[in-house]
Structure formats: C-alpha cells, structure tokens
C-alpha cells in the first residue's frame, strides 16, 4: 500500500504518491511564502486531490525543525516563516484523514537516499543547497534526529559567533539572490547560474564563491562525522557542474579528509521518498 508524501520547502510544495520507495506520481506548486501552515497544507491537498483513497498514511518532509511530537518551528524564518510550535502532524492528520509523521526535509532526504538512493545502506550525510542549506545524518543505520529535531542543521551554524552570519546566508539561494541584487543584476539563483553559463563575470564570481564555501562546509562535515558519502541535493546542489566544481576544491586534501560527494539519486524527490519510508515504518 502507498503513502502520501508532502515536502514543504521555502520555494515549493511537492506531493508524491510513494510505494516501497517508488514514486507512482508527483506534483509541485510554489510555496505561498507570505501565508501560513494552513494554506501550505491546502496547496498540498489540491496537488494530491486525485489520489484520494490510494494512500493509507502520510509522511511530511518540511523545512524547519520538527519535534518528536510533530510540532513545527522555523530556525531561520527567512527560509520560511513558520509560526512557532505549529502542531503539524495533528493539522495534517485531520486534513488528510490518515496517520501522519513529520520530520525535517533534509533529514527525510537523508533517509530516502540511505534506503533507496545514493547511500546504498552506508553512513551518509545529506546536504541540500537550496533556498537555505539543510542537512541530515544517517549513522550506523539510524537517522539522527537529535533531542529536539535539529540534528544536521549545518546551515544554521554561524561564522564569527552568535552575531555572525549563518552559513546558509553566505552560500545558498537567498544569498545568491541578494548578492545578485547588490551586484546590480537582479536575478534569482537560477538566473545567476544561467548568467554564469553565458559567461557573465559577475555571475561566475557569485557561483565560484558559493562553490568554494560549500567546499569548506563539506570538508568540515567530513571532519565531524566522516561519512562514507556526502549526498548533495537541492536545486543549487544538483545544478549543472556544481558538485564537480565543489569537489575540485577538495583535490588538494589528503584522501582521508576528502569528502566523497555524490548527487542525490532521488533528486528533488529524496525528501518525499524518505518521508514516505519513515511513515511506513511508523505505522507498521
Ligand atoms: C533552513 C532550515 C532547515 C532546512 C533548510 C533547507 C528553516 C525554516 N529551515 O536551514 O530546517 O532544512 O533551511 O530548507 O529554519 P529548504 O527550504 O531550503 O529546502
């Protein structure tokens, strides 16, 4: 039997009908960033409207922190402004009429890649470079969610103390958009990468900076957890050439310190597949 998976990110809402790691169908819409959880779930409900009766449980993969009791909060409201302690699993179970489980989006993706993707059942860290930077850790066959759900939140680490900038504010989608603006070339992250491809120097600079900083971060992740692989996801992480360029920055490292970077095999569906798998285990 199948599960409905809902992935709510800072940019898009994605719904998928998933059975044993296989995506039977999926649909995407933009996240109405200015509204709230009820509206985001409503978007999901309209995307999934055609699948009624085909799923028996619900897995949610969401940007932000999810507690063990399914309460949802933002760590960085700039990624998505989630009201503190939103009772996400209760709201979703009511709306969809099936039992619901929720975890952070990157944690879900880590589990999806571990079970069905590039992780191949070995220790991995999943890193998404998208609106923000999210992370998930699978170690010894376990998804690490941590005490309160924040395990793997690499994007929230700060440089230069409490008042320093979050890592995700120096290398992910929102930074690219702001930096493009500041350079006098208003564009979103996709626009920056397209301009870089056309050979525009301002855009190549921004792309190079993002890649160098992601290289520093993945190098530090390797030192912290020494995973077999670092699986990269997210619209930016999976964009053309990004992983190769990040890896090039690691070339001079001794092999023991050099991360093995691989693309998410499940692509943008990693979070949905992982959330569905977690929901399967949760309800059996
Ligand atoms: C932020 C944080 C993480 C999330 C990551 C990627 C919030 C709202 N989100 O670091 O929980 O995993 O962004 O999220 O605090 P995305 O929306 O960019 O995929």
PDB file of C-alpha atoms and ligand atoms in Angstrom:
ATOM      1  CA  UNK A   1       0.000   0.000   0.000  1.00  0.00           C
ATOM      2  CA  UNK A   2       1.106   3.530  -0.685  1.00  0.00           C
ATOM      3  CA  UNK A   3       1.880   6.619   1.372  1.00  0.00           C
ATOM      4  CA  UNK A   4       1.261  10.237   0.550  1.00  0.00           C
ATOM      5  CA  UNK A   5       4.411  12.324   0.968  1.00  0.00           C
ATOM      6  CA  UNK A   6       4.335  16.105   1.300  1.00  0.00           C
ATOM      7  CA  UNK A   7       7.532  18.141   1.097  1.00  0.00           C
ATOM      8  CA  UNK A   8       7.118  21.775   2.147  1.00  0.00           C
ATOM      9  CA  UNK A   9      10.159  23.928   1.423  1.00  0.00           C
ATOM     10  CA  UNK A  10      10.959  27.620   1.248  1.00  0.00           C
ATOM     11  CA  UNK A  11      10.333  27.628  -2.500  1.00  0.00           C
ATOM     12  CA  UNK A  12       7.990  24.792  -3.366  1.00  0.00           C
ATOM     13  CA  UNK A  13       5.431  22.339  -2.073  1.00  0.00           C
ATOM     14  CA  UNK A  14       5.807  18.869  -3.551  1.00  0.00           C
ATOM     15  CA  UNK A  15       3.385  15.971  -3.165  1.00  0.00           C
ATOM     16  CA  UNK A  16       4.127  12.392  -4.114  1.00  0.00           C
ATOM     17  CA  UNK A  17       2.354   9.079  -4.007  1.00  0.00           C
ATOM     18  CA  UNK A  18       5.017   6.587  -2.933  1.00  0.00           C
ATOM     19  CA  UNK A  19       5.051   2.827  -2.561  1.00  0.00           C
ATOM     20  CA  UNK A  20       8.168   0.973  -1.363  1.00  0.00           C
ATOM     21  CA  UNK A  21      10.468   3.768  -2.473  1.00  0.00           C
ATOM     22  CA  UNK A  22       8.855   4.041  -5.896  1.00  0.00           C
ATOM     23  CA  UNK A  23       7.231   7.359  -6.788  1.00  0.00           C
ATOM     24  CA  UNK A  24       3.960   6.491  -8.538  1.00  0.00           C
ATOM     25  CA  UNK A  25       3.006  10.080  -9.189  1.00  0.00           C
ATOM     26  CA  UNK A  26       4.017  13.563  -8.063  1.00  0.00           C
ATOM     27  CA  UNK A  27       3.061  17.214  -8.411  1.00  0.00           C
ATOM     28  CA  UNK A  28       4.640  20.539  -7.440  1.00  0.00           C
ATOM     29  CA  UNK A  29       3.454  24.075  -6.686  1.00  0.00           C
ATOM     30  CA  UNK A  30       5.062  27.229  -5.400  1.00  0.00           C
ATOM     31  CA  UNK A  31       5.094  27.818  -1.646  1.00  0.00           C
ATOM     32  CA  UNK A  32       2.906  30.803  -0.817  1.00  0.00           C
ATOM     33  CA  UNK A  33       5.676  32.273   1.343  1.00  0.00           C
ATOM     34  CA  UNK A  34       3.500  35.032   2.749  1.00  0.00           C
ATOM     35  CA  UNK A  35       0.819  32.720   4.123  1.00  0.00           C
ATOM     36  CA  UNK A  36       0.965  30.018   6.780  1.00  0.00           C
ATOM     37  CA  UNK A  37       0.735  26.293   7.542  1.00  0.00           C
ATOM     38  CA  UNK A  38      -2.998  26.002   6.811  1.00  0.00           C
ATOM     39  CA  UNK A  39      -2.505  27.479   3.335  1.00  0.00           C
ATOM     40  CA  UNK A  40       0.549  25.312   2.641  1.00  0.00           C
ATOM     41  CA  UNK A  41      -1.388  22.178   3.582  1.00  0.00           C
ATOM     42  CA  UNK A  42      -4.251  23.399   1.398  1.00  0.00           C
ATOM     43  CA  UNK A  43      -1.840  23.653  -1.547  1.00  0.00           C
ATOM     44  CA  UNK A  44      -0.735  20.091  -0.805  1.00  0.00           C
ATOM     45  CA  UNK A  45      -4.331  18.912  -0.611  1.00  0.00           C
ATOM     46  CA  UNK A  46      -5.117  20.321  -4.050  1.00  0.00           C
ATOM     47  CA  UNK A  47      -1.970  18.750  -5.533  1.00  0.00           C
ATOM     48  CA  UNK A  48      -2.945  15.369  -4.041  1.00  0.00           C
ATOM     49  CA  UNK A  49      -6.676  15.644  -4.724  1.00  0.00           C
ATOM     50  CA  UNK A  50      -6.625  12.995  -7.445  1.00  0.00           C
ATOM     51  CA  UNK A  51      -5.060  10.372  -5.169  1.00  0.00           C
ATOM     52  CA  UNK A  52      -7.761  10.163  -2.529  1.00  0.00           C
ATOM     53  CA  UNK A  53      -8.252   6.585  -1.359  1.00  0.00           C
ATOM     54  CA  UNK A  54      -4.908   5.440  -2.767  1.00  0.00           C
ATOM     55  CA  UNK A  55      -2.834   6.116   0.388  1.00  0.00           C
ATOM     56  CA  UNK A  56      -3.191   4.922   3.967  1.00  0.00           C
ATOM     57  CA  UNK A  57      -0.634   7.118   5.711  1.00  0.00           C
ATOM     58  CA  UNK A  58       1.131  10.449   5.361  1.00  0.00           C
ATOM     59  CA  UNK A  59       4.787  11.439   5.664  1.00  0.00           C
ATOM     60  CA  UNK A  60       5.780  15.105   5.787  1.00  0.00           C
ATOM     61  CA  UNK A  61       9.256  16.440   4.994  1.00  0.00           C
ATOM     62  CA  UNK A  62       9.389  20.107   5.911  1.00  0.00           C
ATOM     63  CA  UNK A  63      11.868  22.940   6.065  1.00  0.00           C
ATOM     64  CA  UNK A  64      12.461  23.825   9.717  1.00  0.00           C
ATOM     65  CA  UNK A  65      12.585  21.927  12.992  1.00  0.00           C
ATOM     66  CA  UNK A  66      10.089  19.210  13.843  1.00  0.00           C
ATOM     67  CA  UNK A  67       9.942  17.970  17.438  1.00  0.00           C
ATOM     68  CA  UNK A  68       9.337  14.338  18.392  1.00  0.00           C
ATOM     69  CA  UNK A  69       5.676  15.255  18.978  1.00  0.00           C
ATOM     70  CA  UNK A  70       5.275  16.697  15.485  1.00  0.00           C
ATOM     71  CA  UNK A  71       5.473  20.375  16.411  1.00  0.00           C
ATOM     72  CA  UNK A  72       6.970  22.557  13.715  1.00  0.00           C
ATOM     73  CA  UNK A  73       9.071  25.734  14.037  1.00  0.00           C
ATOM     74  CA  UNK A  74      11.480  27.767  11.913  1.00  0.00           C
ATOM     75  CA  UNK A  75      15.122  28.009  12.821  1.00  0.00           C
ATOM     76  CA  UNK A  76      15.616  30.635  10.137  1.00  0.00           C
ATOM     77  CA  UNK A  77      12.311  32.435   9.489  1.00  0.00           C
ATOM     78  CA  UNK A  78      13.982  33.901   6.389  1.00  0.00           C
ATOM     79  CA  UNK A  79      13.801  30.465   4.759  1.00  0.00           C
ATOM     80  CA  UNK A  80      10.144  30.109   5.656  1.00  0.00           C
ATOM     81  CA  UNK A  81       8.232  31.960   8.336  1.00  0.00           C
ATOM     82  CA  UNK A  82       6.665  29.081  10.285  1.00  0.00           C
ATOM     83  CA  UNK A  83       4.744  30.041  13.443  1.00  0.00           C
ATOM     84  CA  UNK A  84       6.491  28.561  16.491  1.00  0.00           C
ATOM     85  CA  UNK A  85       5.259  25.141  17.625  1.00  0.00           C
ATOM     86  CA  UNK A  86       2.722  24.632  14.848  1.00  0.00           C
ATOM     87  CA  UNK A  87       1.031  21.266  15.579  1.00  0.00           C
ATOM     88  CA  UNK A  88       1.898  19.974  12.111  1.00  0.00           C
ATOM     89  CA  UNK A  89       1.126  16.263  12.417  1.00  0.00           C
ATOM     90  CA  UNK A  90      -2.228  16.994  14.096  1.00  0.00           C
ATOM     91  CA  UNK A  91      -3.229  19.502  11.404  1.00  0.00           C
ATOM     92  CA  UNK A  92      -2.144  17.161   8.620  1.00  0.00           C
ATOM     93  CA  UNK A  93      -3.792  14.037  10.055  1.00  0.00           C
ATOM     94  CA  UNK A  94      -7.051  15.997  10.397  1.00  0.00           C
ATOM     95  CA  UNK A  95      -6.876  17.362   6.891  1.00  0.00           C
ATOM     96  CA  UNK A  96      -5.918  14.146   5.107  1.00  0.00           C
ATOM     97  CA  UNK A  97      -7.698  11.657   7.375  1.00  0.00           C
ATOM     98  CA  UNK A  98      -4.727   9.295   7.793  1.00  0.00           C
ATOM     99  CA  UNK A  99      -1.964   8.957  10.429  1.00  0.00           C
ATOM    100  CA  UNK A 100       0.827  11.494   9.835  1.00  0.00           C
ATOM    101  CA  UNK A 101       4.522  11.607  10.648  1.00  0.00           C
ATOM    102  CA  UNK A 102       6.732  14.664  10.093  1.00  0.00           C
ATOM    103  CA  UNK A 103      10.474  15.270  10.020  1.00  0.00           C
ATOM    104  CA  UNK A 104      12.811  17.965   8.771  1.00  0.00           C
ATOM    105  CA  UNK A 105      13.150  17.950   4.961  1.00  0.00           C
ATOM    106  CA  UNK A 106      16.879  17.244   4.812  1.00  0.00           C
ATOM    107  CA  UNK A 107      16.620  14.538   7.472  1.00  0.00           C
ATOM    108  CA  UNK A 108      13.881  12.912   5.408  1.00  0.00           C
ATOM    109  CA  UNK A 109      16.008  13.159   2.275  1.00  0.00           C
ATOM    110  CA  UNK A 110      18.955  11.590   4.086  1.00  0.00           C
ATOM    111  CA  UNK A 111      16.753   8.633   4.948  1.00  0.00           C
ATOM    112  CA  UNK A 112      15.378   8.412   1.403  1.00  0.00           C
ATOM    113  CA  UNK A 113      18.872   8.336  -0.078  1.00  0.00           C
ATOM    114  CA  UNK A 114      20.049   5.831   2.530  1.00  0.00           C
ATOM    115  CA  UNK A 115      17.206   3.407   1.844  1.00  0.00           C
ATOM    116  CA  UNK A 116      16.612   3.842  -1.873  1.00  0.00           C
ATOM    117  CA  UNK A 117      19.253   6.129  -3.395  1.00  0.00           C
ATOM    118  CA  UNK A 118      22.927   7.046  -3.434  1.00  0.00           C
ATOM    119  CA  UNK A 119      23.546   5.991   0.182  1.00  0.00           C
ATOM    120  CA  UNK A 120      23.473   2.259  -0.557  1.00  0.00           C
ATOM    121  CA  UNK A 121      22.884   1.453   3.081  1.00  0.00           C
ATOM    122  CA  UNK A 122      26.135   3.079   4.257  1.00  0.00           C
ATOM    123  CA  UNK A 123      26.753   6.033   6.599  1.00  0.00           C
ATOM    124  CA  UNK A 124      25.949   9.277   4.848  1.00  0.00           C
ATOM    125  CA  UNK A 125      25.403  12.947   5.318  1.00  0.00           C
ATOM    126  CA  UNK A 126      22.816  14.550   3.062  1.00  0.00           C
ATOM    127  CA  UNK A 127      23.330  18.198   2.269  1.00  0.00           C
ATOM    128  CA  UNK A 128      20.773  20.241   0.392  1.00  0.00           C
ATOM    129  CA  UNK A 129      21.788  23.533  -1.134  1.00  0.00           C
ATOM    130  CA  UNK A 130      18.533  25.220  -1.989  1.00  0.00           C
ATOM    131  CA  UNK A 131      16.735  28.250  -0.521  1.00  0.00           C
ATOM    132  CA  UNK A 132      18.797  27.549   2.579  1.00  0.00           C
ATOM    133  CA  UNK A 133      21.211  24.790   3.491  1.00  0.00           C
ATOM    134  CA  UNK A 134      19.785  21.730   5.182  1.00  0.00           C
ATOM    135  CA  UNK A 135      21.458  18.578   6.395  1.00  0.00           C
ATOM    136  CA  UNK A 136      20.625  15.084   7.532  1.00  0.00           C
ATOM    137  CA  UNK A 137      22.782  12.382   9.099  1.00  0.00           C
ATOM    138  CA  UNK A 138      22.412   8.603   8.878  1.00  0.00           C
ATOM    139  CA  UNK A 139      24.926   6.789  11.051  1.00  0.00           C
ATOM    140  CA  UNK A 140      25.013   3.122  11.987  1.00  0.00           C
ATOM    141  CA  UNK A 141      21.706   2.523  10.206  1.00  0.00           C
ATOM    142  CA  UNK A 142      19.920   5.235  12.197  1.00  0.00           C
ATOM    143  CA  UNK A 143      18.559   8.597  11.118  1.00  0.00           C
ATOM    144  CA  UNK A 144      19.782  11.107  13.698  1.00  0.00           C
ATOM    145  CA  UNK A 145      17.009  13.484  14.596  1.00  0.00           C
ATOM    146  CA  UNK A 146      18.532  14.600  17.887  1.00  0.00           C
ATOM    147  CA  UNK A 147      16.861  15.636  21.141  1.00  0.00           C
ATOM    148  CA  UNK A 148      14.625  18.308  19.646  1.00  0.00           C
ATOM    149  CA  UNK A 149      14.876  17.627  15.922  1.00  0.00           C
ATOM    150  CA  UNK A 150      17.776  19.883  14.942  1.00  0.00           C
ATOM    151  CA  UNK A 151      20.459  17.251  14.195  1.00  0.00           C
ATOM    152  CA  UNK A 152      22.235  18.055  10.925  1.00  0.00           C
ATOM    153  CA  UNK A 153      21.289  21.730  10.722  1.00  0.00           C
ATOM    154  CA  UNK A 154      24.647  22.723   9.229  1.00  0.00           C
ATOM    155  CA  UNK A 155      23.166  25.791   7.559  1.00  0.00           C
ATOM    156  CA  UNK A 156      22.396  27.289  10.960  1.00  0.00           C
ATOM    157  CA  UNK A 157      25.996  27.196  12.172  1.00  0.00           C
ATOM    158  CA  UNK A 158      27.443  30.670  12.384  1.00  0.00           C
ATOM    159  CA  UNK A 159      30.770  32.169  11.472  1.00  0.00           C
ATOM    160  CA  UNK A 160      32.118  34.704  13.946  1.00  0.00           C
ATOM    161  CA  UNK A 161      29.993  33.903  16.982  1.00  0.00           C
ATOM    162  CA  UNK A 162      26.309  34.403  17.821  1.00  0.00           C
ATOM    163  CA  UNK A 163      26.017  37.605  15.833  1.00  0.00           C
ATOM    164  CA  UNK A 164      27.880  36.259  12.839  1.00  0.00           C
ATOM    165  CA  UNK A 165      26.175  35.207   9.635  1.00  0.00           C
ATOM    166  CA  UNK A 166      24.524  31.806   9.306  1.00  0.00           C
ATOM    167  CA  UNK A 167      26.372  29.582   6.845  1.00  0.00           C
ATOM    168  CA  UNK A 168      23.257  29.341   4.662  1.00  0.00           C
ATOM    169  CA  UNK A 169      23.165  33.138   4.470  1.00  0.00           C
ATOM    170  CA  UNK A 170      26.585  33.073   2.810  1.00  0.00           C
ATOM    171  CA  UNK A 171      26.183  30.429   0.095  1.00  0.00           C
ATOM    172  CA  UNK A 172      22.604  29.305  -0.647  1.00  0.00           C
ATOM    173  CA  UNK A 173      19.685  30.541  -2.757  1.00  0.00           C
ATOM    174  CA  UNK A 174      18.677  33.564  -0.743  1.00  0.00           C
ATOM    175  CA  UNK A 175      22.278  34.737  -0.598  1.00  0.00           C
ATOM    176  CA  UNK A 176      22.695  34.363  -4.368  1.00  0.00           C
ATOM    177  CA  UNK A 177      19.542  36.411  -4.932  1.00  0.00           C
ATOM    178  CA  UNK A 178      20.654  39.147  -2.546  1.00  0.00           C
ATOM    179  CA  UNK A 179      24.218  39.200  -3.854  1.00  0.00           C
ATOM    180  CA  UNK A 180      22.981  39.419  -7.447  1.00  0.00           C
ATOM    181  CA  UNK A 181      20.832  42.353  -6.440  1.00  0.00           C
ATOM    182  CA  UNK A 182      23.773  44.026  -4.697  1.00  0.00           C
ATOM    183  CA  UNK A 183      25.907  43.491  -7.814  1.00  0.00           C
ATOM    184  CA  UNK A 184      23.293  45.393  -9.817  1.00  0.00           C
ATOM    185  CA  UNK A 185      21.996  42.304 -11.644  1.00  0.00           C
ATOM    186  CA  UNK A 186      18.660  41.386 -10.051  1.00  0.00           C
ATOM    187  CA  UNK A 187      18.157  37.632 -10.531  1.00  0.00           C
ATOM    188  CA  UNK A 188      17.160  34.587  -8.552  1.00  0.00           C
ATOM    189  CA  UNK A 189      19.561  31.679  -8.000  1.00  0.00           C
ATOM    190  CA  UNK A 190      18.571  30.024 -11.272  1.00  0.00           C
ATOM    191  CA  UNK A 191      19.120  33.316 -13.094  1.00  0.00           C
ATOM    192  CA  UNK A 192      22.590  33.660 -11.571  1.00  0.00           C
ATOM    193  CA  UNK A 193      23.581  30.180 -12.769  1.00  0.00           C
ATOM    194  CA  UNK A 194      22.197  30.828 -16.251  1.00  0.00           C
ATOM    195  CA  UNK A 195      24.146  34.087 -16.458  1.00  0.00           C
ATOM    196  CA  UNK A 196      27.288  32.295 -15.270  1.00  0.00           C
ATOM    197  CA  UNK A 197      26.829  29.739 -18.028  1.00  0.00           C
ATOM    198  CA  UNK A 198      26.558  32.552 -20.577  1.00  0.00           C
ATOM    199  CA  UNK A 199      29.949  33.723 -19.304  1.00  0.00           C
ATOM    200  CA  UNK A 200      28.887  36.817 -17.341  1.00  0.00           C
ATOM    201  CA  UNK A 201      31.703  37.563 -14.915  1.00  0.00           C
ATOM    202  CA  UNK A 202      29.574  38.915 -12.040  1.00  0.00           C
ATOM    203  CA  UNK A 203      27.561  35.669 -12.018  1.00  0.00           C
ATOM    204  CA  UNK A 204      30.609  33.433 -12.326  1.00  0.00           C
ATOM    205  CA  UNK A 205      32.068  35.210  -9.280  1.00  0.00           C
ATOM    206  CA  UNK A 206      28.960  34.510  -7.222  1.00  0.00           C
ATOM    207  CA  UNK A 207      28.812  30.901  -8.353  1.00  0.00           C
ATOM    208  CA  UNK A 208      32.528  30.392  -7.575  1.00  0.00           C
ATOM    209  CA  UNK A 209      32.098  31.893  -4.126  1.00  0.00           C
ATOM    210  CA  UNK A 210      29.119  29.668  -3.346  1.00  0.00           C
ATOM    211  CA  UNK A 211      31.047  26.610  -4.528  1.00  0.00           C
ATOM    212  CA  UNK A 212      34.147  27.459  -2.501  1.00  0.00           C
ATOM    213  CA  UNK A 213      32.088  27.981   0.650  1.00  0.00           C
ATOM    214  CA  UNK A 214      30.136  24.757   0.139  1.00  0.00           C
ATOM    215  CA  UNK A 215      33.524  23.033  -0.267  1.00  0.00           C
ATOM    216  CA  UNK A 216      34.652  24.420   3.090  1.00  0.00           C
ATOM    217  CA  UNK A 217      31.435  23.242   4.701  1.00  0.00           C
ATOM    218  CA  UNK A 218      31.591  19.726   3.252  1.00  0.00           C
ATOM    219  CA  UNK A 219      35.231  19.482   4.340  1.00  0.00           C
ATOM    220  CA  UNK A 220      34.177  20.337   7.891  1.00  0.00           C
ATOM    221  CA  UNK A 221      31.295  17.845   7.749  1.00  0.00           C
ATOM    222  CA  UNK A 222      33.792  15.151   6.761  1.00  0.00           C
ATOM    223  CA  UNK A 223      35.955  16.027   9.766  1.00  0.00           C
ATOM    224  CA  UNK A 224      32.950  15.907  12.107  1.00  0.00           C
ATOM    225  CA  UNK A 225      31.174  12.713  11.042  1.00  0.00           C
ATOM    226  CA  UNK A 226      33.486  11.076   8.478  1.00  0.00           C
ATOM    227  CA  UNK A 227      30.594   9.636   6.450  1.00  0.00           C
ATOM    228  CA  UNK A 228      31.141   7.182   3.591  1.00  0.00           C
ATOM    229  CA  UNK A 229      29.449   9.679   1.271  1.00  0.00           C
ATOM    230  CA  UNK A 230      28.090  13.197   1.307  1.00  0.00           C
ATOM    231  CA  UNK A 231      24.969  13.153  -0.855  1.00  0.00           C
ATOM    232  CA  UNK A 232      24.200  16.539  -2.375  1.00  0.00           C
ATOM    233  CA  UNK A 233      20.685  17.665  -3.172  1.00  0.00           C
ATOM    234  CA  UNK A 234      18.664  20.822  -3.665  1.00  0.00           C
ATOM    235  CA  UNK A 235      18.110  22.908  -6.765  1.00  0.00           C
ATOM    236  CA  UNK A 236      21.550  24.508  -6.474  1.00  0.00           C
ATOM    237  CA  UNK A 237      23.386  21.406  -5.244  1.00  0.00           C
ATOM    238  CA  UNK A 238      22.104  19.452  -8.246  1.00  0.00           C
ATOM    239  CA  UNK A 239      22.636  22.194 -10.808  1.00  0.00           C
ATOM    240  CA  UNK A 240      24.971  21.564 -13.727  1.00  0.00           C
ATOM    241  CA  UNK A 241      28.616  21.232 -12.701  1.00  0.00           C
ATOM    242  CA  UNK A 242      28.094  22.307  -9.087  1.00  0.00           C
ATOM    243  CA  UNK A 243      29.264  19.075  -7.437  1.00  0.00           C
ATOM    244  CA  UNK A 244      32.290  18.744  -9.715  1.00  0.00           C
ATOM    245  CA  UNK A 245      33.333  22.314  -9.007  1.00  0.00           C
ATOM    246  CA  UNK A 246      32.959  21.812  -5.250  1.00  0.00           C
ATOM    247  CA  UNK A 247      34.937  18.571  -5.469  1.00  0.00           C
ATOM    248  CA  UNK A 248      37.715  20.370  -7.348  1.00  0.00           C
ATOM    249  CA  UNK A 249      38.282  22.488  -4.234  1.00  0.00           C
ATOM    250  CA  UNK A 250      38.951  19.272  -2.280  1.00  0.00           C
ATOM    251  CA  UNK A 251      41.548  17.962  -4.715  1.00  0.00           C
ATOM    252  CA  UNK A 252      44.495  19.088  -2.597  1.00  0.00           C
ATOM    253  CA  UNK A 253      43.203  17.453   0.618  1.00  0.00           C
ATOM    254  CA  UNK A 254      44.756  14.193   1.814  1.00  0.00           C
ATOM    255  CA  UNK A 255      42.480  11.313   0.758  1.00  0.00           C
ATOM    256  CA  UNK A 256      41.373  10.568   4.329  1.00  0.00           C
ATOM    257  CA  UNK A 257      39.972  14.093   4.679  1.00  0.00           C
ATOM    258  CA  UNK A 258      38.470  14.351   1.207  1.00  0.00           C
ATOM    259  CA  UNK A 259      34.660  14.001   1.081  1.00  0.00           C
ATOM    260  CA  UNK A 260      33.123  11.614  -1.454  1.00  0.00           C
ATOM    261  CA  UNK A 261      30.480  13.889  -2.976  1.00  0.00           C
ATOM    262  CA  UNK A 262      27.676  12.265  -4.935  1.00  0.00           C
ATOM    263  CA  UNK A 263      24.411  13.669  -6.316  1.00  0.00           C
ATOM    264  CA  UNK A 264      21.118  12.675  -4.724  1.00  0.00           C
ATOM    265  CA  UNK A 265      19.897   9.784  -6.828  1.00  0.00           C
ATOM    266  CA  UNK A 266      16.283  10.557  -5.993  1.00  0.00           C
ATOM    267  CA  UNK A 267      16.849  14.187  -6.977  1.00  0.00           C
ATOM    268  CA  UNK A 268      14.182  16.575  -5.752  1.00  0.00           C
ATOM    269  CA  UNK A 269      12.075  13.590  -4.659  1.00  0.00           C
ATOM    270  CA  UNK A 270      14.553  12.462  -1.961  1.00  0.00           C
ATOM    271  CA  UNK A 271      12.650  14.155   0.870  1.00  0.00           C
ATOM    272  CA  UNK A 272       9.316  12.755  -0.254  1.00  0.00           C
ATOM    273  CA  UNK A 273      10.654   9.218  -0.638  1.00  0.00           C
ATOM    274  CA  UNK A 274      12.309   9.403   2.784  1.00  0.00           C
ATOM    275  CA  UNK A 275       9.213  10.799   4.490  1.00  0.00           C
ATOM    276  CA  UNK A 276       7.092   8.051   2.936  1.00  0.00           C
ATOM    277  CA  UNK A 277       9.553   5.374   4.115  1.00  0.00           C
ATOM    278  CA  UNK A 278       9.539   6.816   7.643  1.00  0.00           C
ATOM    279  CA  UNK A 279       5.733   6.912   7.617  1.00  0.00           C
ATOM    280  CA  UNK A 280       5.674   3.234   6.531  1.00  0.00           C
ATOM    281  CA  UNK A 281       7.894   2.218   9.467  1.00  0.00           C
ATOM    282  CA  UNK A 282       5.974   4.467  11.858  1.00  0.00           C
ATOM    283  CA  UNK A 283       2.570   2.983  11.089  1.00  0.00           C
ATOM    284  CA  UNK A 284       3.594  -0.692  10.860  1.00  0.00           C
TER     285      UNK A 284
HETATM  286  C1  LIG B   1      16.977  26.099   6.812  1.00  0.00           C
HETATM  287  C2  LIG B   1      16.075  25.458   7.850  1.00  0.00           C
HETATM  288  C3  LIG B   1      16.230  23.938   7.747  1.00  0.00           C
HETATM  289  C4  LIG B   1      16.046  23.429   6.316  1.00  0.00           C
HETATM  290  C5  LIG B   1      16.941  24.181   5.348  1.00  0.00           C
HETATM  291  C6  LIG B   1      16.679  23.821   3.886  1.00  0.00           C
HETATM  292  C7  LIG B   1      14.078  26.739   8.485  1.00  0.00           C
HETATM  293  C8  LIG B   1      12.703  27.185   8.091  1.00  0.00           C
HETATM  294  N1  LIG B   1      14.699  25.900   7.640  1.00  0.00           N
HETATM  295  O1  LIG B   1      18.292  25.861   7.172  1.00  0.00           O
HETATM  296  O2  LIG B   1      15.326  23.305   8.597  1.00  0.00           O
HETATM  297  O3  LIG B   1      16.323  22.048   6.268  1.00  0.00           O
HETATM  298  O4  LIG B   1      16.713  25.591   5.514  1.00  0.00           O
HETATM  299  O5  LIG B   1      15.361  24.130   3.567  1.00  0.00           O
HETATM  300  O6  LIG B   1      14.553  27.127   9.526  1.00  0.00           O
HETATM  301  P1  LIG B   1      14.872  24.482   2.104  1.00  0.00           P
HETATM  302  O7  LIG B   1      13.525  25.094   2.241  1.00  0.00           O
HETATM  303  O8  LIG B   1      15.872  25.396   1.516  1.00  0.00           O
HETATM  304  O9  LIG B   1      14.849  23.161   1.382  1.00  0.00           O
END
